[in-house]
Backbone as ProteinMPNN parsed JSONL, in Angstrom:
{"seq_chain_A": "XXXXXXXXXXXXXXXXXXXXXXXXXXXXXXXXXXXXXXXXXXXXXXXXXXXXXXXXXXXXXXXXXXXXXXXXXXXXXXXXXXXXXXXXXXXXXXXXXXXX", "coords_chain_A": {"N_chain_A": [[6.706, 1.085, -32.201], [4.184, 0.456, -30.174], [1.264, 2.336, -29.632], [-0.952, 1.973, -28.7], [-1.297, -0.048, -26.407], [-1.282, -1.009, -22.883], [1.109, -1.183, -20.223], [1.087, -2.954, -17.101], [3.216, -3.075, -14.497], [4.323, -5.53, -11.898], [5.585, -3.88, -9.88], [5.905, -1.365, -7.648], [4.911, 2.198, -7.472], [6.95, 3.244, -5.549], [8.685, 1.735, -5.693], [9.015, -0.404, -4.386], [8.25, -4.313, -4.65], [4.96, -5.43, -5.381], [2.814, -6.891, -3.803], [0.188, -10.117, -3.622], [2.523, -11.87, -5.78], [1.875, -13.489, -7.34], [-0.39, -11.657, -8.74], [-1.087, -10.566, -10.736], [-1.741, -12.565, -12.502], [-4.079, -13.261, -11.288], [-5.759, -11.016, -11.508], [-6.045, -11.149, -14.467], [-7.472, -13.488, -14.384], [-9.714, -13.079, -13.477], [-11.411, -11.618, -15.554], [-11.399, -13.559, -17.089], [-12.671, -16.443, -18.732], [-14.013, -19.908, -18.734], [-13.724, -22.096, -21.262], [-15.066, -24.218, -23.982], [-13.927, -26.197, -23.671], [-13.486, -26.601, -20.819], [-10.897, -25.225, -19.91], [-9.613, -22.637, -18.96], [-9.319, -18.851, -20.759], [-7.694, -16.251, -21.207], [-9.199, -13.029, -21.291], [-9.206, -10.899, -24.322], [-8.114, -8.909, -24.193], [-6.24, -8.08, -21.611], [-3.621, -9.79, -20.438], [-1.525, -11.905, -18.652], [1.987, -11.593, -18.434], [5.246, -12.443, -18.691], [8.05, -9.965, -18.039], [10.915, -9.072, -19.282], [11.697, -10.713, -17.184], [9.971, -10.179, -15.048], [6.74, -9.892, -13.749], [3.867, -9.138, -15.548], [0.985, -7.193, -16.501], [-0.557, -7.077, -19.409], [-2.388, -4.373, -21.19], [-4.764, -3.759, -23.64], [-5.308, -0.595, -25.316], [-7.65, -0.396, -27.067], [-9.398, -1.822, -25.594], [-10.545, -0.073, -23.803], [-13.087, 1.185, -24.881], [-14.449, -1.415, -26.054], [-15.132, -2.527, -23.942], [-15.489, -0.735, -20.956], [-15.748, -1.013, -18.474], [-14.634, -3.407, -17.83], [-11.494, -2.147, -18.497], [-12.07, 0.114, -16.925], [-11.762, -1.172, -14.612], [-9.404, -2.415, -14.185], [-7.486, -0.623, -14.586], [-7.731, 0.69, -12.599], [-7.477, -1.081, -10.494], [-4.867, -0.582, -10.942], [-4.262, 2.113, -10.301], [-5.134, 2.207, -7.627], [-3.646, 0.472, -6.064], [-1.028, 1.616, -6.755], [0.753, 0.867, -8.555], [2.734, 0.906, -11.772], [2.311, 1.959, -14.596], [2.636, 1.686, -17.79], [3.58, 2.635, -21.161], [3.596, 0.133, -23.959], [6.023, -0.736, -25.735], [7.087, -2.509, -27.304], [7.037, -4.081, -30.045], [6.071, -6.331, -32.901], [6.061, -9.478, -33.15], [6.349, -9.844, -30.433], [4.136, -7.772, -28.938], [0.986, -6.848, -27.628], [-1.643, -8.391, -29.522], [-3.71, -6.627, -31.627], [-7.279, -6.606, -31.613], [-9.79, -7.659, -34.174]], "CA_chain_A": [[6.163, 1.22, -30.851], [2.626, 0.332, -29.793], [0.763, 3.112, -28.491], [-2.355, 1.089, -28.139], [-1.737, -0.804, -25.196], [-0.008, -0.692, -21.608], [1.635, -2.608, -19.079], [1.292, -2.932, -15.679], [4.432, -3.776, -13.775], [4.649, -5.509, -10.776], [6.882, -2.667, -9.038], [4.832, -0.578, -7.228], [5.672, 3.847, -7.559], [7.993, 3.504, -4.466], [10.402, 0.877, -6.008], [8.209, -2.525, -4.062], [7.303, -5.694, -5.516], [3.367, -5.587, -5.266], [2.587, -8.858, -3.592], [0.948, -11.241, -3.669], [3.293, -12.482, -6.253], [0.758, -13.426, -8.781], [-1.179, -10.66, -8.507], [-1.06, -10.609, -12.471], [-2.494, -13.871, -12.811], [-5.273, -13.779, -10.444], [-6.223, -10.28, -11.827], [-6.657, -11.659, -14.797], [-8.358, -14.506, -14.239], [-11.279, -12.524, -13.298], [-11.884, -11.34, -16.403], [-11.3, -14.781, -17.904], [-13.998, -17.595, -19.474], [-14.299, -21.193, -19.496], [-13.969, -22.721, -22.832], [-16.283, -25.733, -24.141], [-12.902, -27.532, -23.238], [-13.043, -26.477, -19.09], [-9.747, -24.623, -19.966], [-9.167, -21.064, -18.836], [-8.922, -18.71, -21.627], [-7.613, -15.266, -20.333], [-9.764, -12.167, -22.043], [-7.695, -10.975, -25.311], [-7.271, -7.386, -24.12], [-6.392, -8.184, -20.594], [-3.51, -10.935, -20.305], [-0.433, -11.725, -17.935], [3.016, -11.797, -19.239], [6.519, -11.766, -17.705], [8.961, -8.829, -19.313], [12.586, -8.854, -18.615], [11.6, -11.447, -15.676], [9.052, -9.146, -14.119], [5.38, -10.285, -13.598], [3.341, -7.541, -15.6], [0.047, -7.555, -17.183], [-0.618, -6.133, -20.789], [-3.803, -3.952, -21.162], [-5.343, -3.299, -25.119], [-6.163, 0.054, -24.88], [-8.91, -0.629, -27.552], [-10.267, -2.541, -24.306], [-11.691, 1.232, -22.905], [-14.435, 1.587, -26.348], [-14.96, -2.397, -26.438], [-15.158, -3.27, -22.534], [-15.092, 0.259, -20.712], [-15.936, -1.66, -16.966], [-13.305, -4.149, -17.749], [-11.235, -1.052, -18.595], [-11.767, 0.453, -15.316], [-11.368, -2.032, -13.295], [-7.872, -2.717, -14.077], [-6.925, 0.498, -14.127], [-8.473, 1.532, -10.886], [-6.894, -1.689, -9.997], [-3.31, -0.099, -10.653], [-4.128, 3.218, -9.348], [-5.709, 2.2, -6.068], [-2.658, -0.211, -5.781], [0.039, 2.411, -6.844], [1.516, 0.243, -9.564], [3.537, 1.429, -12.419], [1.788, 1.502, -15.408], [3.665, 2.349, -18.751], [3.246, 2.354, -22.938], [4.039, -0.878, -24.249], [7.065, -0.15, -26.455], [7.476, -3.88, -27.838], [6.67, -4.372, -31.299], [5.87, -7.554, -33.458], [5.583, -10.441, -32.584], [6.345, -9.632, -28.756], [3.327, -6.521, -29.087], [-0.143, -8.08, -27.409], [-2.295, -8.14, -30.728], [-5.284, -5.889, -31.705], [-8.394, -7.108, -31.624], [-10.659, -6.788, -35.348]], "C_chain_A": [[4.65, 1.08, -30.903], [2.411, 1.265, -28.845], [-0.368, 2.68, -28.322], [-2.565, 0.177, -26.734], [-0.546, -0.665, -23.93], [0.108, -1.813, -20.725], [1.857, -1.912, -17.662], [2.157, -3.624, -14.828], [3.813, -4.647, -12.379], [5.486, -5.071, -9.243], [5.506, -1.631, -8.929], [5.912, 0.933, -7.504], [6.653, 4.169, -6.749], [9.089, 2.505, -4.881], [9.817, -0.578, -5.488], [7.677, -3.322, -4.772], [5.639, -5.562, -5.088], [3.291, -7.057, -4.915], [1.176, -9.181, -3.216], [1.275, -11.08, -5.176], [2.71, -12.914, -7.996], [-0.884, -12.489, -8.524], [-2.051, -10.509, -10.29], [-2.152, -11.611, -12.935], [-4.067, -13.941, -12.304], [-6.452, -12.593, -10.868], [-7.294, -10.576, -13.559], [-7.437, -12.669, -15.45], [-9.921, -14.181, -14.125], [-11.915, -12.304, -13.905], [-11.728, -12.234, -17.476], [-12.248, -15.382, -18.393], [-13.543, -18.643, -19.152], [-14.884, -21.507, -20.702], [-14.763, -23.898, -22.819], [-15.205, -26.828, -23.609], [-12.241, -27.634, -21.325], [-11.254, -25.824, -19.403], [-9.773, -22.975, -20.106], [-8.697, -20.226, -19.828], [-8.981, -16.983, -20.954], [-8.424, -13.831, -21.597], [-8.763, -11.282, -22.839], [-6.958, -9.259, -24.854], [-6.521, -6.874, -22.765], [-5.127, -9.551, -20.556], [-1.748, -10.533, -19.552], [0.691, -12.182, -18.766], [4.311, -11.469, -18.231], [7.722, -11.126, -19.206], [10.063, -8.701, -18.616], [12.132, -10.017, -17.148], [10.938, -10.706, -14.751], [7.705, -9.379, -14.314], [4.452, -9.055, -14.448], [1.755, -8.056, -16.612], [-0.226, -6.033, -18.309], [-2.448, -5.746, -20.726], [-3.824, -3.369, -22.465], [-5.597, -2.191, -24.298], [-7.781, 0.856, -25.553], [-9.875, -1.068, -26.567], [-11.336, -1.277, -23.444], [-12.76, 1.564, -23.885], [-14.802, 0.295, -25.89], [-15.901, -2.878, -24.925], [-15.31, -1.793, -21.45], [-15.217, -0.401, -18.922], [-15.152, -2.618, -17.159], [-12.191, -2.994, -17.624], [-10.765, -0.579, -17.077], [-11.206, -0.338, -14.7], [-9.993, -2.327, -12.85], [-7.317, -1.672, -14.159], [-7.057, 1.025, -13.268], [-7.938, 0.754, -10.154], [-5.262, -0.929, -9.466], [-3.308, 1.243, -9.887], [-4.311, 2.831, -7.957], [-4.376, 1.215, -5.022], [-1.126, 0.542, -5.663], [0.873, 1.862, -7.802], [2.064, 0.749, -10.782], [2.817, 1.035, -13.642], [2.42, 2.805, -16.927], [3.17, 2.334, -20.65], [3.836, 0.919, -22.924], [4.52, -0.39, -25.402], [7.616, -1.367, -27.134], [6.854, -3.739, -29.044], [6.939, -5.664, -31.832], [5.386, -8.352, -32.839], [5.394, -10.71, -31.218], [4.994, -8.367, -28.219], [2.179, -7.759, -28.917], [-0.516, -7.508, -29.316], [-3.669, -7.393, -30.839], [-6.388, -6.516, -32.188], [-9.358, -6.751, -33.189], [-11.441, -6.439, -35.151]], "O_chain_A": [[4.007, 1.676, -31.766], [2.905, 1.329, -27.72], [-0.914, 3.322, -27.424], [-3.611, -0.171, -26.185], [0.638, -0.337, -24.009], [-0.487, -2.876, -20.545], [2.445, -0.908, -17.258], [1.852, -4.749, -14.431], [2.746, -4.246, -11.915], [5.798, -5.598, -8.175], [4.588, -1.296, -9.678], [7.132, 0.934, -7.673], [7.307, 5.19, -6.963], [10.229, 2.521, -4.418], [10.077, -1.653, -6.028], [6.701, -3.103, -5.489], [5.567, -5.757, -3.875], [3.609, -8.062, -5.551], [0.798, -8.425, -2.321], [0.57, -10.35, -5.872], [3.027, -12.708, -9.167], [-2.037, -12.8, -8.224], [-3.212, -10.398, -10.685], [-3.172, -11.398, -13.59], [-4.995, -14.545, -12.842], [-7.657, -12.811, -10.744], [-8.483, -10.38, -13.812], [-7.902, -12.74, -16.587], [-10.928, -14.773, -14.516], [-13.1, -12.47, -13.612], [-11.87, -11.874, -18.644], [-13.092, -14.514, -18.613], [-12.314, -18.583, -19.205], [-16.025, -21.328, -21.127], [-15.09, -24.496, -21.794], [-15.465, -27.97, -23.231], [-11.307, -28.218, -20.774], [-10.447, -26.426, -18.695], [-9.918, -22.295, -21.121], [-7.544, -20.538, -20.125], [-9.963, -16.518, -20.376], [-8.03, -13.858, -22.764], [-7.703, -10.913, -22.334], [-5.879, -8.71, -25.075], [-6.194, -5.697, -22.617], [-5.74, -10.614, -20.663], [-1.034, -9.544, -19.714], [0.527, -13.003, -19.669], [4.407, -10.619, -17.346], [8.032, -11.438, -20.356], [10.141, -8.264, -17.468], [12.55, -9.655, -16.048], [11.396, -10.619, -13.612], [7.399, -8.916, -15.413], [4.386, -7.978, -13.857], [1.62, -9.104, -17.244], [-0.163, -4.809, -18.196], [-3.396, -6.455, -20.39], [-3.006, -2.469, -22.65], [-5.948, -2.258, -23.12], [-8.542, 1.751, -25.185], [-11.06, -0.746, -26.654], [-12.369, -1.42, -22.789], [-13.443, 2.497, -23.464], [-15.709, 0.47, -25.076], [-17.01, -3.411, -24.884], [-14.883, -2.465, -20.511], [-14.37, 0.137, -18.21], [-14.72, -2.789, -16.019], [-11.889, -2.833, -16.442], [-9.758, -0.744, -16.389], [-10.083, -0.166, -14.225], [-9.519, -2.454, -11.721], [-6.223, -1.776, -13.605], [-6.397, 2.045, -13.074], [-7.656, 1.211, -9.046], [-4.726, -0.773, -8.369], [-2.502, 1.478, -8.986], [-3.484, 3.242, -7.142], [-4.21, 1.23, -3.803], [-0.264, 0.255, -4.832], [1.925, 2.49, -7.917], [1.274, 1.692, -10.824], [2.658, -0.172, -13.826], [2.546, 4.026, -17.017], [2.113, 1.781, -20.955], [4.508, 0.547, -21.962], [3.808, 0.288, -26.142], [8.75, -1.21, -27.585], [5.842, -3.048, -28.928], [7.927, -6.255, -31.394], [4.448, -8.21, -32.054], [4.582, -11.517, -30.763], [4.984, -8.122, -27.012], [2.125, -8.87, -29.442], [0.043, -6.682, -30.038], [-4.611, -7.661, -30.093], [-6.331, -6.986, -33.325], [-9.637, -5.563, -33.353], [-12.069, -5.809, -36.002]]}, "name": "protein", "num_of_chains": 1, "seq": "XXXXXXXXXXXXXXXXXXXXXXXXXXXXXXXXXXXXXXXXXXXXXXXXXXXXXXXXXXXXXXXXXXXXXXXXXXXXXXXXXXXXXXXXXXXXXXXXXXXX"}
């Protein structure tokens, strides 16, 4: 089990889809870059993923020491939203990766 990092569902605390739809994506995008190659490269502690077919975004939670206003943001995101935010319980190769 990874207790280092969490996931943010797209199921809000009452049982609702959080919409819009790509909420995940657009979140973060924000905290994304352009590469030397004009290609979107999503920030490594911060990235969208679908789990069981469910829109959810994975959060390092090395990301609150390295980034602590990235950090917030997405977590203030899920609170202020009501979103479901959980341990990430995946291991290996499916587990985001820790940053050196």
């Amino acid at each position: 089990m990874s207790e280092q990092d969490w996931i943010i569902t797209g199921t809000m605390e009452n049982g609702k889809p959080f919409r819009p739809s790509d909420w995940c994506e657009r979140l973060s995008a924000s905290l994304a870059s352009f590469m030397v190659d004009n290609r979107l490269r999503y920030a490594p502690g911060v990235q969208p993923c679908l789990i069981d077919g469910e829109r959810c975004l994975l959060v390092a939670r090395w990301l609150e020491t390295r980034d602590p206003n990235a950090y917030a943001f997405v977590m203030g995101f899920a609170r202020d939203n009501q979103l479901r935010v959980q341990l990430d319980r995946r291991t290996g190769e499916r587990a985001l990766q820790q940053m050196d």
